[in-house]
Amino acid sequence: MEGVAIDQRDKIARLSELRFDRIKPEMRAEPRAPARPRSSPPRWRTPMIWLVLLVIAGGVFALGLWLGGGSEPVKTAEAAPAAALPVAVQESISASGYVVARREATLAAQVTGQITAIVVEEGDTVRTGQIVARLNPSTARAGLANAQAGVDARSAAITMLSEQRDQAVRVQGNLQQLAERGFARRADLEESEARVAVLSAQMRQAQSERAASRALVQAAAATMDNHAIRAPFDGVVVSVNAQPGEMISPISAGGGFTRTGICTIVDMSSLEVEADVNESYMAQIVRGQAVKIVLDAYSNRDLRGEVLAIVPSADRARATFRVRIRLLDHGGIALPNMAAKVRILTGPPAGAPRTNRTGERV
């Protein structure tokens, strides 16, 4: 026991001799610098980030609605075999053509004369009987006056012959009475009767001549009226081909200085489309079929039409035949010579029973 105590005292003495040297300044660890705070983003970035996220989320949601039909959620069930769907698209035949007018007239004079006035311009609307031009009427006016003078002369002659005949009839009556009493010769009575007959014949001749003169007056008046060029129907003036001072004639002159037409009028209510269709489709087109028309000038508008007639003649060079199509509602946008695309509907009309791809009625 005594030995153990000596060992403990020895250990305590040794521990007391131990000492800790102070750490030299150069051996000390340098103090760490305080951590720099992270730079916070600018204030405007946070709302922009949220806005971008909202836009992306909205786009994903809209895409999901479009792909899924926008109604029921997508069901992860086994796909059933696709059923035959009804065919709702009508078959059609495509062709091209032009707008034409069935009533179009180039106005000319029935007589030869000099143009004194043209009272219309391109684009003007005219009515039936409206004057569009005038010719110099001096010669026609003189002819009308001459014919009227002939009528007046025949009327005066008829008046004179009527008075003479009435006088001859009275003389004949007196001679008849004297002859019955025996105071007049039979020869004088016969001569009086002959004079009455001659005067009656001359009066009938004068009446016939007056009727002929009146006919000449009507002809002269018609010629006078022909110096005023009138519109034959309601329409629109599309071209003016002459000017005041030029000569106009119904017959073309060899020199080339005489006009044969004054202006051209088109009846806009008679517009239709003439389309050239491949002759292989001729058996599929009948009168009355519905047609959709698109004018090149108005490609965003569909016009309604129907097959009016099929021209019974084919074009050998192009292997086509012509189809006349009536415009039902062109709305005033169709003009003559416009190019057009047509689709002639050959399928079942609207409201007809539908069939699926296998031909079964649905």
mmCIF file with all atom_site columns, N, CA and C in Angstrom, residues 157-158 160-170 172 192-208:
data_model
loop_
_atom_site.group_PDB
_atom_site.id
_atom_site.type_symbol
_atom_site.label_atom_id
_atom_site.label_alt_id
_atom_site.label_comp_id
_atom_site.label_asym_id
_atom_site.label_entity_id
_atom_site.label_seq_id
_atom_site.pdbx_PDB_ins_code
_atom_site.Cartn_x
_atom_site.Cartn_y
_atom_site.Cartn_z
_atom_site.occupancy
_atom_site.B_iso_or_equiv
_atom_site.pdbx_formal_charge
_atom_site.auth_seq_id
_atom_site.auth_comp_id
_atom_site.auth_asym_id
_atom_site.auth_atom_id
_atom_site.pdbx_PDB_model_num
ATOM 1  N N  . ALA A 1 157 ? -106.571 69.657 -151.535 1.00 0.00 ? 157 ALA A N  1
ATOM 2  C CA . ALA A 1 157 ? -107.159 69.130 -152.773 1.00 0.00 ? 157 ALA A CA 1
ATOM 3  C C  . ALA A 1 157 ? -108.440 68.372 -152.476 1.00 0.00 ? 157 ALA A C  1
ATOM 4  N N  . ILE A 1 158 ? -108.461 67.635 -151.393 1.00 0.00 ? 158 ILE A N  1
ATOM 5  C CA . ILE A 1 158 ? -109.668 66.891 -151.026 1.00 0.00 ? 158 ILE A CA 1
ATOM 6  C C  . ILE A 1 158 ? -110.797 67.863 -150.694 1.00 0.00 ? 158 ILE A C  1
ATOM 7  N N  . MET A 1 160 ? -111.225 70.875 -151.950 1.00 0.00 ? 160 MET A N  1
ATOM 8  C CA . MET A 1 160 ? -111.698 71.468 -153.201 1.00 0.00 ? 160 MET A CA 1
ATOM 9  C C  . MET A 1 160 ? -112.553 70.478 -153.987 1.00 0.00 ? 160 MET A C  1
ATOM 10 N N  . LEU A 1 161 ? -112.104 69.233 -154.079 1.00 0.00 ? 161 LEU A N  1
ATOM 11 C CA . LEU A 1 161 ? -112.882 68.232 -154.821 1.00 0.00 ? 161 LEU A CA 1
ATOM 12 C C  . LEU A 1 161 ? -114.191 67.935 -154.130 1.00 0.00 ? 161 LEU A C  1
ATOM 13 N N  . SER A 1 162 ? -114.219 68.016 -152.841 1.00 0.00 ? 162 SER A N  1
ATOM 14 C CA . SER A 1 162 ? -115.466 67.774 -152.124 1.00 0.00 ? 162 SER A CA 1
ATOM 15 C C  . SER A 1 162 ? -116.493 68.854 -152.443 1.00 0.00 ? 162 SER A C  1
ATOM 16 N N  . GLU A 1 163 ? -116.039 70.125 -152.518 1.00 0.00 ? 163 GLU A N  1
ATOM 17 C CA . GLU A 1 163 ? -116.961 71.214 -152.869 1.00 0.00 ? 163 GLU A CA 1
ATOM 18 C C  . GLU A 1 163 ? -117.479 71.039 -154.300 1.00 0.00 ? 163 GLU A C  1
ATOM 19 N N  . GLN A 1 164 ? -116.599 70.689 -155.229 1.00 0.00 ? 164 GLN A N  1
ATOM 20 C CA . GLN A 1 164 ? -117.014 70.501 -156.616 1.00 0.00 ? 164 GLN A CA 1
ATOM 21 C C  . GLN A 1 164 ? -118.002 69.342 -156.738 1.00 0.00 ? 164 GLN A C  1
ATOM 22 N N  . ARG A 1 165 ? -117.729 68.297 -156.019 1.00 0.00 ? 165 ARG A N  1
ATOM 23 C CA . ARG A 1 165 ? -118.663 67.163 -156.118 1.00 0.00 ? 165 ARG A CA 1
ATOM 24 C C  . ARG A 1 165 ? -120.020 67.514 -155.535 1.00 0.00 ? 165 ARG A C  1
ATOM 25 N N  . ASP A 1 166 ? -120.026 68.242 -154.452 1.00 0.00 ? 166 ASP A N  1
ATOM 26 C CA . ASP A 1 166 ? -121.319 68.635 -153.884 1.00 0.00 ? 166 ASP A CA 1
ATOM 27 C C  . ASP A 1 166 ? -122.091 69.515 -154.871 1.00 0.00 ? 166 ASP A C  1
ATOM 28 N N  . GLN A 1 167 ? -121.382 70.414 -155.559 1.00 0.00 ? 167 GLN A N  1
ATOM 29 C CA . GLN A 1 167 ? -122.036 71.260 -156.568 1.00 0.00 ? 167 GLN A CA 1
ATOM 30 C C  . GLN A 1 167 ? -122.562 70.420 -157.714 1.00 0.00 ? 167 GLN A C  1
ATOM 31 N N  . ALA A 1 168 ? -121.770 69.443 -158.144 1.00 0.00 ? 168 ALA A N  1
ATOM 32 C CA . ALA A 1 168 ? -122.206 68.581 -159.254 1.00 0.00 ? 168 ALA A CA 1
ATOM 33 C C  . ALA A 1 168 ? -123.407 67.749 -158.846 1.00 0.00 ? 168 ALA A C  1
ATOM 34 N N  . VAL A 1 169 ? -123.465 67.335 -157.602 1.00 0.00 ? 169 VAL A N  1
ATOM 35 C CA . VAL A 1 169 ? -124.611 66.542 -157.126 1.00 0.00 ? 169 VAL A CA 1
ATOM 36 C C  . VAL A 1 169 ? -125.876 67.395 -157.136 1.00 0.00 ? 169 VAL A C  1
ATOM 37 N N  . ARG A 1 170 ? -125.771 68.689 -156.741 1.00 0.00 ? 170 ARG A N  1
ATOM 38 C CA . ARG A 1 170 ? -126.951 69.556 -156.762 1.00 0.00 ? 170 ARG A CA 1
ATOM 39 C C  . ARG A 1 170 ? -127.432 69.795 -158.201 1.00 0.00 ? 170 ARG A C  1
ATOM 40 N N  . GLN A 1 172 ? -127.014 67.792 -160.687 1.00 0.00 ? 172 GLN A N  1
ATOM 41 C CA . GLN A 1 172 ? -127.610 66.542 -161.153 1.00 0.00 ? 172 GLN A CA 1
ATOM 42 C C  . GLN A 1 172 ? -129.036 66.403 -160.619 1.00 0.00 ? 172 GLN A C  1
ATOM 43 N N  . SER A 1 192 ? -124.191 65.281 -166.320 1.00 0.00 ? 192 SER A N  1
ATOM 44 C CA . SER A 1 192 ? -124.110 65.681 -164.923 1.00 0.00 ? 192 SER A CA 1
ATOM 45 C C  . SER A 1 192 ? -123.771 64.486 -164.026 1.00 0.00 ? 192 SER A C  1
ATOM 46 N N  . GLU A 1 193 ? -124.352 63.347 -164.321 1.00 0.00 ? 193 GLU A N  1
ATOM 47 C CA . GLU A 1 193 ? -124.049 62.149 -163.523 1.00 0.00 ? 193 GLU A CA 1
ATOM 48 C C  . GLU A 1 193 ? -122.586 61.724 -163.702 1.00 0.00 ? 193 GLU A C  1
ATOM 49 N N  . ALA A 1 194 ? -122.092 61.844 -164.930 1.00 0.00 ? 194 ALA A N  1
ATOM 50 C CA . ALA A 1 194 ? -120.687 61.499 -165.184 1.00 0.00 ? 194 ALA A CA 1
ATOM 51 C C  . ALA A 1 194 ? -119.745 62.439 -164.435 1.00 0.00 ? 194 ALA A C  1
ATOM 52 N N  . ARG A 1 195 ? -120.081 63.722 -164.367 1.00 0.00 ? 195 ARG A N  1
ATOM 53 C CA . ARG A 1 195 ? -119.221 64.669 -163.658 1.00 0.00 ? 195 ARG A CA 1
ATOM 54 C C  . ARG A 1 195 ? -119.182 64.340 -162.162 1.00 0.00 ? 195 ARG A C  1
ATOM 55 N N  . VAL A 1 196 ? -120.311 63.986 -161.611 1.00 0.00 ? 196 VAL A N  1
ATOM 56 C CA . VAL A 1 196 ? -120.334 63.614 -160.188 1.00 0.00 ? 196 VAL A CA 1
ATOM 57 C C  . VAL A 1 196 ? -119.454 62.396 -159.945 1.00 0.00 ? 196 VAL A C  1
ATOM 58 N N  . ALA A 1 197 ? -119.497 61.412 -160.851 1.00 0.00 ? 197 ALA A N  1
ATOM 59 C CA . ALA A 1 197 ? -118.668 60.211 -160.682 1.00 0.00 ? 197 ALA A CA 1
ATOM 60 C C  . ALA A 1 197 ? -117.186 60.533 -160.778 1.00 0.00 ? 197 ALA A C  1
ATOM 61 N N  . VAL A 1 198 ? -116.822 61.415 -161.723 1.00 0.00 ? 198 VAL A N  1
ATOM 62 C CA . VAL A 1 198 ? -115.407 61.776 -161.885 1.00 0.00 ? 198 VAL A CA 1
ATOM 63 C C  . VAL A 1 198 ? -114.903 62.505 -160.641 1.00 0.00 ? 198 VAL A C  1
ATOM 64 N N  . LEU A 1 199 ? -115.674 63.459 -160.149 1.00 0.00 ? 199 LEU A N  1
ATOM 65 C CA . LEU A 1 199 ? -115.254 64.198 -158.955 1.00 0.00 ? 199 LEU A CA 1
ATOM 66 C C  . LEU A 1 199 ? -115.149 63.276 -157.727 1.00 0.00 ? 199 LEU A C  1
ATOM 67 N N  . SER A 1 200 ? -116.037 62.311 -157.640 1.00 0.00 ? 200 SER A N  1
ATOM 68 C CA . SER A 1 200 ? -115.964 61.352 -156.528 1.00 0.00 ? 200 SER A CA 1
ATOM 69 C C  . SER A 1 200 ? -114.677 60.523 -156.617 1.00 0.00 ? 200 SER A C  1
ATOM 70 N N  . ALA A 1 201 ? -114.324 60.085 -157.834 1.00 0.00 ? 201 ALA A N  1
ATOM 71 C CA . ALA A 1 201 ? -113.095 59.317 -158.012 1.00 0.00 ? 201 ALA A CA 1
ATOM 72 C C  . ALA A 1 201 ? -111.857 60.162 -157.693 1.00 0.00 ? 201 ALA A C  1
ATOM 73 N N  . GLN A 1 202 ? -111.873 61.418 -158.155 1.00 0.00 ? 202 GLN A N  1
ATOM 74 C CA . GLN A 1 202 ? -110.737 62.289 -157.859 1.00 0.00 ? 202 GLN A CA 1
ATOM 75 C C  . GLN A 1 202 ? -110.588 62.533 -156.351 1.00 0.00 ? 202 GLN A C  1
ATOM 76 N N  . MET A 1 203 ? -111.701 62.619 -155.652 1.00 0.00 ? 203 MET A N  1
ATOM 77 C CA . MET A 1 203 ? -111.628 62.837 -154.210 1.00 0.00 ? 203 MET A CA 1
ATOM 78 C C  . MET A 1 203 ? -111.068 61.601 -153.503 1.00 0.00 ? 203 MET A C  1
ATOM 79 N N  . ARG A 1 204 ? -111.492 60.408 -153.972 1.00 0.00 ? 204 ARG A N  1
ATOM 80 C CA . ARG A 1 204 ? -110.924 59.189 -153.375 1.00 0.00 ? 204 ARG A CA 1
ATOM 81 C C  . ARG A 1 204 ? -109.423 59.100 -153.645 1.00 0.00 ? 204 ARG A C  1
ATOM 82 N N  . GLN A 1 205 ? -108.994 59.489 -154.832 1.00 0.00 ? 205 GLN A N  1
ATOM 83 C CA . GLN A 1 205 ? -107.572 59.498 -155.143 1.00 0.00 ? 205 GLN A CA 1
ATOM 84 C C  . GLN A 1 205 ? -106.812 60.467 -154.245 1.00 0.00 ? 205 GLN A C  1
ATOM 85 N N  . ALA A 1 206 ? -107.384 61.637 -154.027 1.00 0.00 ? 206 ALA A N  1
ATOM 86 C CA . ALA A 1 206 ? -106.738 62.624 -153.161 1.00 0.00 ? 206 ALA A CA 1
ATOM 87 C C  . ALA A 1 206 ? -106.655 62.120 -151.724 1.00 0.00 ? 206 ALA A C  1
ATOM 88 N N  . GLN A 1 207 ? -107.680 61.404 -151.295 1.00 0.00 ? 207 GLN A N  1
ATOM 89 C CA . GLN A 1 207 ? -107.646 60.840 -149.937 1.00 0.00 ? 207 GLN A CA 1
ATOM 90 C C  . GLN A 1 207 ? -106.549 59.781 -149.804 1.00 0.00 ? 207 GLN A C  1
ATOM 91 N N  . SER A 1 208 ? -106.400 58.962 -150.840 1.00 0.00 ? 208 SER A N  1
ATOM 92 C CA . SER A 1 208 ? -105.326 57.959 -150.816 1.00 0.00 ? 208 SER A CA 1
ATOM 93 C C  . SER A 1 208 ? -103.955 58.625 -150.806 1.00 0.00 ? 208 SER A C  1
#
